[in-house]
CSV table of C-alpha atoms and ligand atoms in Angstrom, one decimal:
chain,number,residue,atom,x,y,z
A,19,MET,CA,-32.6,-2.1,-60.2
A,20,PHE,CA,-35.8,-3.1,-62.1
A,21,ARG,CA,-38.4,-5.1,-60.3
A,22,ARG,CA,-41.3,-6.9,-62.2
A,23,ALA,CA,-44.3,-6.4,-59.9
A,24,ASP,CA,-46.2,-8.8,-62.2
A,25,LEU,CA,-43.6,-11.6,-61.7
A,26,ASP,CA,-43.5,-11.8,-57.9
A,27,GLY,CA,-41.1,-8.9,-57.8
A,28,PHE,CA,-38.4,-10.6,-59.9
A,29,GLU,CA,-35.4,-8.2,-60.0
A,30,VAL,CA,-33.2,-7.4,-62.9
A,31,GLU,CA,-30.1,-5.3,-62.2
A,32,ALA,CA,-29.4,-2.4,-64.6
A,33,VAL,CA,-25.9,-3.6,-65.4
A,34,SER,CA,-24.0,-4.6,-68.5
A,35,ARG,CA,-24.1,-8.4,-67.9
A,36,ASN,CA,-27.9,-8.3,-68.2
A,37,VAL,CA,-28.0,-6.6,-71.6
A,38,ALA,CA,-30.0,-8.8,-73.9
A,39,ARG,CA,-30.9,-7.5,-77.3
A,40,VAL,CA,-30.1,-4.1,-78.6
A,41,SER,CA,-31.6,-2.7,-81.8
A,42,TYR,CA,-34.1,0.1,-81.7
A,43,ALA,CA,-33.9,0.2,-78.0
A,44,THR,CA,-31.9,-1.4,-75.2
A,45,SER,CA,-33.3,-4.4,-73.3
A,46,LEU,CA,-32.2,-6.2,-70.3
A,47,MET,CA,-32.9,-9.9,-69.6
A,48,LYS,CA,-32.2,-12.2,-66.6
A,49,LYS,CA,-33.3,-15.8,-66.5
A,50,GLY,CA,-35.7,-15.1,-69.4
A,51,VAL,CA,-37.3,-12.1,-67.7
A,52,LEU,CA,-37.3,-9.1,-70.0
A,53,ILE,CA,-37.1,-5.4,-69.2
A,54,SER,CA,-37.4,-3.5,-72.5
A,55,THR,CA,-36.5,0.1,-73.5
A,56,THR,CA,-34.4,1.0,-70.4
A,57,GLU,CA,-32.5,3.9,-71.9
A,58,HIS,CA,-34.7,6.9,-71.2
A,59,ILE,CA,-35.4,6.2,-67.5
A,60,LEU,CA,-31.7,5.3,-66.9
A,61,SER,CA,-30.7,8.5,-68.6
A,62,ALA,CA,-33.0,10.4,-66.3
A,63,PHE,CA,-31.3,8.8,-63.3
A,64,MET,CA,-27.9,9.7,-64.6
A,65,GLY,CA,-29.0,13.2,-65.4
A,66,THR,CA,-30.4,13.8,-62.0
A,67,GLY,CA,-27.4,12.3,-60.2
A,68,ILE,CA,-29.2,9.2,-58.9
A,69,ASP,CA,-26.9,6.2,-58.2
A,70,ASN,CA,-29.4,3.9,-56.5
A,71,ALA,CA,-33.1,3.4,-57.2
A,72,ILE,CA,-35.7,0.7,-57.6
A,73,VAL,CA,-38.0,0.9,-60.6
A,74,GLU,CA,-41.1,-1.2,-60.3
A,75,LEU,CA,-43.0,-2.1,-63.4
A,76,ASP,CA,-45.9,-4.4,-64.1
A,77,ASN,CA,-45.0,-5.3,-67.7
A,78,LEU,CA,-41.9,-6.0,-69.8
A,79,GLU,CA,-41.5,-2.5,-71.2
A,80,LEU,CA,-40.9,0.9,-69.8
A,81,PRO,CA,-43.6,3.4,-70.9
A,82,ILE,CA,-42.5,5.7,-73.6
A,83,LEU,CA,-44.4,8.7,-72.1
A,84,ASP,CA,-43.6,11.8,-74.4
A,85,GLY,CA,-40.6,10.1,-76.0
A,86,SER,CA,-38.1,12.1,-73.8
A,87,ALA,CA,-36.6,11.8,-70.3
A,88,GLN,CA,-38.5,14.8,-69.0
A,89,PRO,CA,-41.5,12.9,-67.5
A,90,PHE,CA,-39.1,10.6,-65.7
A,91,VAL,CA,-37.1,13.5,-64.4
A,92,ALA,CA,-40.3,15.1,-63.1
A,93,LEU,CA,-41.3,11.9,-61.3
A,94,ILE,CA,-37.8,11.6,-59.7
A,95,GLN,CA,-38.0,15.2,-58.5
A,96,LYS,CA,-41.5,14.6,-57.2
A,97,ALA,CA,-40.3,11.5,-55.3
A,98,GLY,CA,-37.4,13.3,-53.8
A,99,ILE,CA,-33.7,12.4,-53.7
A,100,ARG,CA,-32.1,11.1,-50.6
A,101,LYS,CA,-28.4,11.8,-50.1
A,102,GLN,CA,-26.6,8.6,-49.1
A,103,ARG,CA,-23.7,8.5,-46.6
A,104,ARG,CA,-21.4,6.5,-48.8
A,105,ALA,CA,-19.2,8.4,-51.2
A,106,ARG,CA,-20.2,8.0,-54.9
A,107,ASN,CA,-18.1,5.7,-57.0
A,108,TYR,CA,-16.7,7.0,-60.2
A,109,LEU,CA,-15.2,5.1,-63.1
A,110,ARG,CA,-12.2,7.3,-64.0
A,111,ILE,CA,-11.0,6.7,-67.5
A,112,ARG,CA,-7.2,6.2,-67.6
A,113,ARG,CA,-6.6,5.2,-71.2
A,114,GLN,CA,-8.7,5.8,-74.3
A,115,LEU,CA,-10.8,3.2,-76.0
A,116,GLU,CA,-12.0,3.6,-79.6
A,117,LEU,CA,-14.5,1.4,-81.4
A,118,ARG,CA,-15.2,1.6,-85.1
A,119,GLU,CA,-17.8,-0.1,-87.2
A,120,GLY,CA,-18.0,1.1,-90.8
A,121,ASP,CA,-18.7,4.8,-90.6
A,122,LYS,CA,-19.9,4.5,-87.0
A,123,PHE,CA,-17.6,5.5,-84.1
A,124,ILE,CA,-17.6,5.6,-80.4
A,125,ALA,CA,-14.8,6.3,-77.9
A,126,VAL,CA,-14.0,7.3,-74.4
A,127,TYR,CA,-11.0,9.4,-73.3
A,128,PRO,CA,-9.6,10.5,-70.0
A,129,GLY,CA,-11.1,13.7,-68.6
A,130,GLU,CA,-11.7,15.4,-65.2
A,131,SER,CA,-15.5,15.6,-65.6
A,132,TYR,CA,-18.2,13.6,-67.4
A,133,SER,CA,-18.9,15.0,-70.9
A,134,VAL,CA,-20.6,13.5,-73.9
A,135,SER,CA,-20.3,14.6,-77.6
A,136,TYR,CA,-22.4,13.2,-80.4
A,137,SER,CA,-22.5,13.7,-84.1
A,138,ILE,CA,-25.1,12.4,-86.5
A,139,ASN,CA,-25.5,12.6,-90.2
A,140,PHE,CA,-29.1,11.7,-91.0
A,141,PRO,CA,-30.3,11.7,-94.6
A,142,HIS,CA,-33.2,14.0,-94.1
A,143,PRO,CA,-33.6,17.6,-95.3
A,144,LEU,CA,-34.4,18.8,-91.7
A,145,ILE,CA,-31.5,17.0,-90.0
A,146,GLY,CA,-28.3,16.3,-92.0
A,147,LYS,CA,-25.3,16.9,-89.8
A,148,GLU,CA,-25.8,17.8,-86.2
A,149,SER,CA,-23.3,17.8,-83.3
A,150,PHE,CA,-23.8,18.5,-79.6
A,151,THR,CA,-21.6,18.4,-76.5
A,152,LEU,CA,-22.9,18.1,-73.0
A,153,GLU,CA,-21.1,18.6,-69.7
A,154,LEU,CA,-23.0,16.7,-67.1
A,155,GLU,CA,-22.9,19.3,-64.4
A,156,ASN,CA,-24.9,22.2,-63.0
A,157,GLY,CA,-28.3,21.0,-64.3
A,158,ASN,CA,-27.2,21.1,-67.9
A,159,TYR,CA,-28.8,17.7,-68.6
A,160,LEU,CA,-32.2,18.9,-67.3
A,161,ARG,CA,-32.2,22.0,-69.5
A,162,GLU,CA,-30.5,20.8,-72.7
A,163,VAL,CA,-31.1,17.1,-73.0
A,164,ALA,CA,-33.9,15.7,-70.9
A,165,PRO,CA,-36.7,17.3,-73.1
A,166,ALA,CA,-35.3,15.9,-76.4
A,167,ARG,CA,-37.7,13.4,-77.9
A,168,THR,CA,-37.1,10.3,-79.9
A,169,PHE,CA,-37.9,10.4,-83.6
A,170,GLY,CA,-38.9,8.2,-86.5
A,171,SER,CA,-40.2,8.4,-90.0
A,172,ARG,CA,-43.5,7.4,-91.6
A,173,GLU,CA,-41.5,5.4,-94.1
A,174,ASP,CA,-39.9,3.2,-91.4
A,175,GLU,CA,-43.1,2.9,-89.4
A,176,ARG,CA,-44.8,0.2,-91.4
A,177,ALA,CA,-41.7,-2.1,-91.5
A,178,MET,CA,-41.2,-1.7,-87.7
A,179,ARG,CA,-44.8,-2.3,-86.9
A,180,ASN,CA,-44.6,-5.5,-89.0
A,181,MET,CA,-41.7,-6.6,-86.7
A,182,GLY,CA,-44.0,-6.0,-83.7
A,183,LEU,CA,-42.1,-2.9,-82.7
A,184,ILE,CA,-43.3,0.6,-81.9
A,185,ARG,CA,-46.9,-0.5,-81.6
A,186,GLY,CA,-47.5,2.4,-79.3
A,187,ALA,CA,-45.9,5.0,-81.5
A,188,ALA,CA,-48.0,8.2,-81.8
A,189,PRO,CA,-47.4,11.9,-82.5
A,190,GLU,CA,-47.7,12.4,-78.8
A,191,ASN,CA,-44.6,10.3,-78.0
A,192,CYS,CA,-42.1,11.0,-80.8
A,193,ILE,CA,-41.1,13.4,-83.5
A,194,VAL,CA,-42.7,12.1,-86.7
A,195,LEU,CA,-40.5,12.8,-89.8
A,196,SER,CA,-42.2,13.3,-93.2
A,197,LYS,CA,-40.2,13.3,-96.4
A,198,THR,CA,-39.3,16.9,-96.1
A,199,GLY,CA,-40.1,18.0,-92.6
A,200,ILE,CA,-41.9,16.9,-89.5
A,201,GLU,CA,-45.6,16.1,-89.1
A,202,ASN,CA,-46.0,17.3,-85.5
A,203,PRO,CA,-44.1,20.6,-85.0
A,204,PRO,CA,-42.8,22.4,-83.2
A,205,LEU,CA,-39.4,20.9,-82.3
A,206,ARG,CA,-38.3,21.5,-78.7
A,207,PHE,CA,-34.8,22.4,-79.9
A,208,GLU,CA,-33.6,23.1,-83.5
A,209,ASP,CA,-31.1,20.2,-83.0
A,210,GLU,CA,-33.5,18.0,-80.9
A,211,PHE,CA,-32.4,14.9,-82.9
A,212,VAL,CA,-28.7,14.9,-81.8
A,213,ARG,CA,-29.7,15.9,-78.3
A,214,HIS,CA,-31.9,12.8,-78.1
A,215,LYS,CA,-28.9,10.7,-79.2
A,216,ILE,CA,-27.0,12.1,-76.2
A,217,LEU,CA,-30.0,11.2,-74.0
A,218,ASP,CA,-29.9,7.6,-75.3
A,219,LEU,CA,-26.1,7.3,-74.9
A,220,ILE,CA,-26.1,8.6,-71.3
A,221,GLY,CA,-28.9,6.0,-70.5
A,222,ASP,CA,-26.9,3.2,-72.1
A,223,LEU,CA,-23.7,4.2,-70.3
A,224,ALA,CA,-25.6,4.0,-67.0
A,225,LEU,CA,-25.2,0.2,-67.4
A,226,LEU,CA,-21.6,0.7,-66.3
A,227,GLY,CA,-23.1,1.0,-62.8
A,228,ARG,CA,-21.0,4.1,-62.0
A,229,GLN,CA,-20.7,7.6,-63.2
A,230,ILE,CA,-17.8,8.2,-65.6
A,231,LEU,CA,-15.0,10.7,-65.3
A,232,GLY,CA,-14.0,11.0,-68.9
A,233,LYS,CA,-15.1,12.3,-72.3
A,234,VAL,CA,-17.3,10.1,-74.5
A,235,VAL,CA,-17.4,10.8,-78.2
A,236,ALA,CA,-19.8,9.2,-80.6
A,237,ASP,CA,-20.5,9.6,-84.3
A,238,ARG,CA,-23.5,7.9,-85.9
A,239,ALA,CA,-23.5,5.2,-83.2
A,240,GLY,CA,-26.5,3.5,-81.8
A,241,HIS,CA,-27.6,1.3,-78.9
A,242,ALA,CA,-25.5,-1.6,-80.1
A,243,MET,CA,-22.3,0.4,-80.1
A,244,HIS,CA,-23.2,2.2,-76.9
A,245,THR,CA,-23.5,-1.1,-75.0
A,246,ALA,CA,-20.5,-2.5,-76.8
A,247,LEU,CA,-18.4,0.3,-75.3
A,248,VAL,CA,-19.8,-0.5,-71.9
A,249,SER,CA,-18.9,-4.2,-72.0
A,250,ARG,CA,-15.5,-3.5,-73.5
A,251,LEU,CA,-14.7,-1.0,-70.8
A,252,LEU,CA,-15.8,-3.3,-68.0
A,253,ARG,CA,-13.8,-6.2,-69.4
A,254,ASP,CA,-10.5,-4.3,-69.5
A,255,ARG,CA,-9.5,-3.1,-66.0
A,256,THR,CA,-6.4,-1.3,-67.3
A,257,LEU,CA,-8.7,1.3,-69.0
A,258,TRP,CA,-10.1,2.8,-65.8
A,259,GLU,CA,-9.9,3.0,-62.1
A,260,GLU,CA,-12.5,3.4,-59.5
A,261,THR,CA,-12.5,6.6,-57.4
A,262,THR,CA,-14.6,8.7,-55.1
A,263,VAL,CA,-14.8,12.4,-54.9
A,264,GLU,CA,-13.0,12.2,-51.5
A,265,ASP,CA,-9.9,10.4,-52.7
A,266,GLY,CA,-9.9,11.6,-56.3
A,267,ASN,CA,-8.4,15.0,-57.0
A,268,THR,CA,-11.2,15.9,-59.4
A,269,ARG,CA,-13.5,18.8,-60.0
A,270,ALA,CA,-16.5,16.5,-60.0
A,271,THR,CA,-19.5,18.5,-58.9
A,272,PRO,CA,-23.0,17.2,-58.1
A,273,ILE,CA,-25.0,17.0,-61.3
A,274,MET,CA,-28.1,18.3,-59.5
A,275,ALA,CA,-28.5,19.7,-56.0
A,276,CYS,CA,-30.0,17.2,-53.6
A,277,SER,CA,-33.5,17.9,-52.4
A,278,PRO,CA,-34.5,16.6,-49.0
A,279,ALA,CA,-35.9,13.1,-49.1
A,280,PRO,CA,-39.6,13.0,-48.4
A,281,ASN,CA,-40.7,11.6,-45.0
A,282,PRO,CA,-41.5,7.9,-45.3
A,283,ALA,CA,-45.3,7.6,-45.5
B,25,ZN,ZN1,-34.3,7.1,-77.3
């Protein structure tokens, strides 16, 4: 749940029905109130196993910080995680759903755990084809995906600034691509680009409102296709069923061990 402290605490739920516009980032809107660029913080919640949280902000956009989910993860760990008594709800995929749009592809298949695979083919000498698969368990997200930063090229920068986008872009908050390499080395991973796409996808899939038990596969997709998968899934109740660890015969394990909640101040 996002809460706009500058608008009398107006609340916008992080759910599919509030998805507003989706291009370079995912934005939510309810009754004209905007929450922009939600994917990195929602990804951090999914990656740390958080189902319920209130995010208060005093503006319409989440801060970009270093361009990854790492600073959000650090803040979540600092705040502490409280284990709740109610069993966690999972959305268990029963039938596959595949969406295609030109050479873009996204799909979800039945599976006993939550895994995400991504492939990109980016016309840049440093990137080209990259693929990565993440099993969301045992802290994998924190090690392998959370630190991966967003990226952009100098060439696109001017056009995007003219559209009023990325006004805060700086070498401190993204990987800056030049024609042949990057302007602000080093990379945090050799394949940091595709890892960031996984980070984004996990953040967009959080708009399902439940963790997935299934395999998600994406190829050259983006926020629009990520959120299209979410709304198509939610619309068709024959594709999935709701389950909890207790009644489901799954090997679902906590994504991150719970730390004790801090004493209320
Ligand atoms: Zn991103």
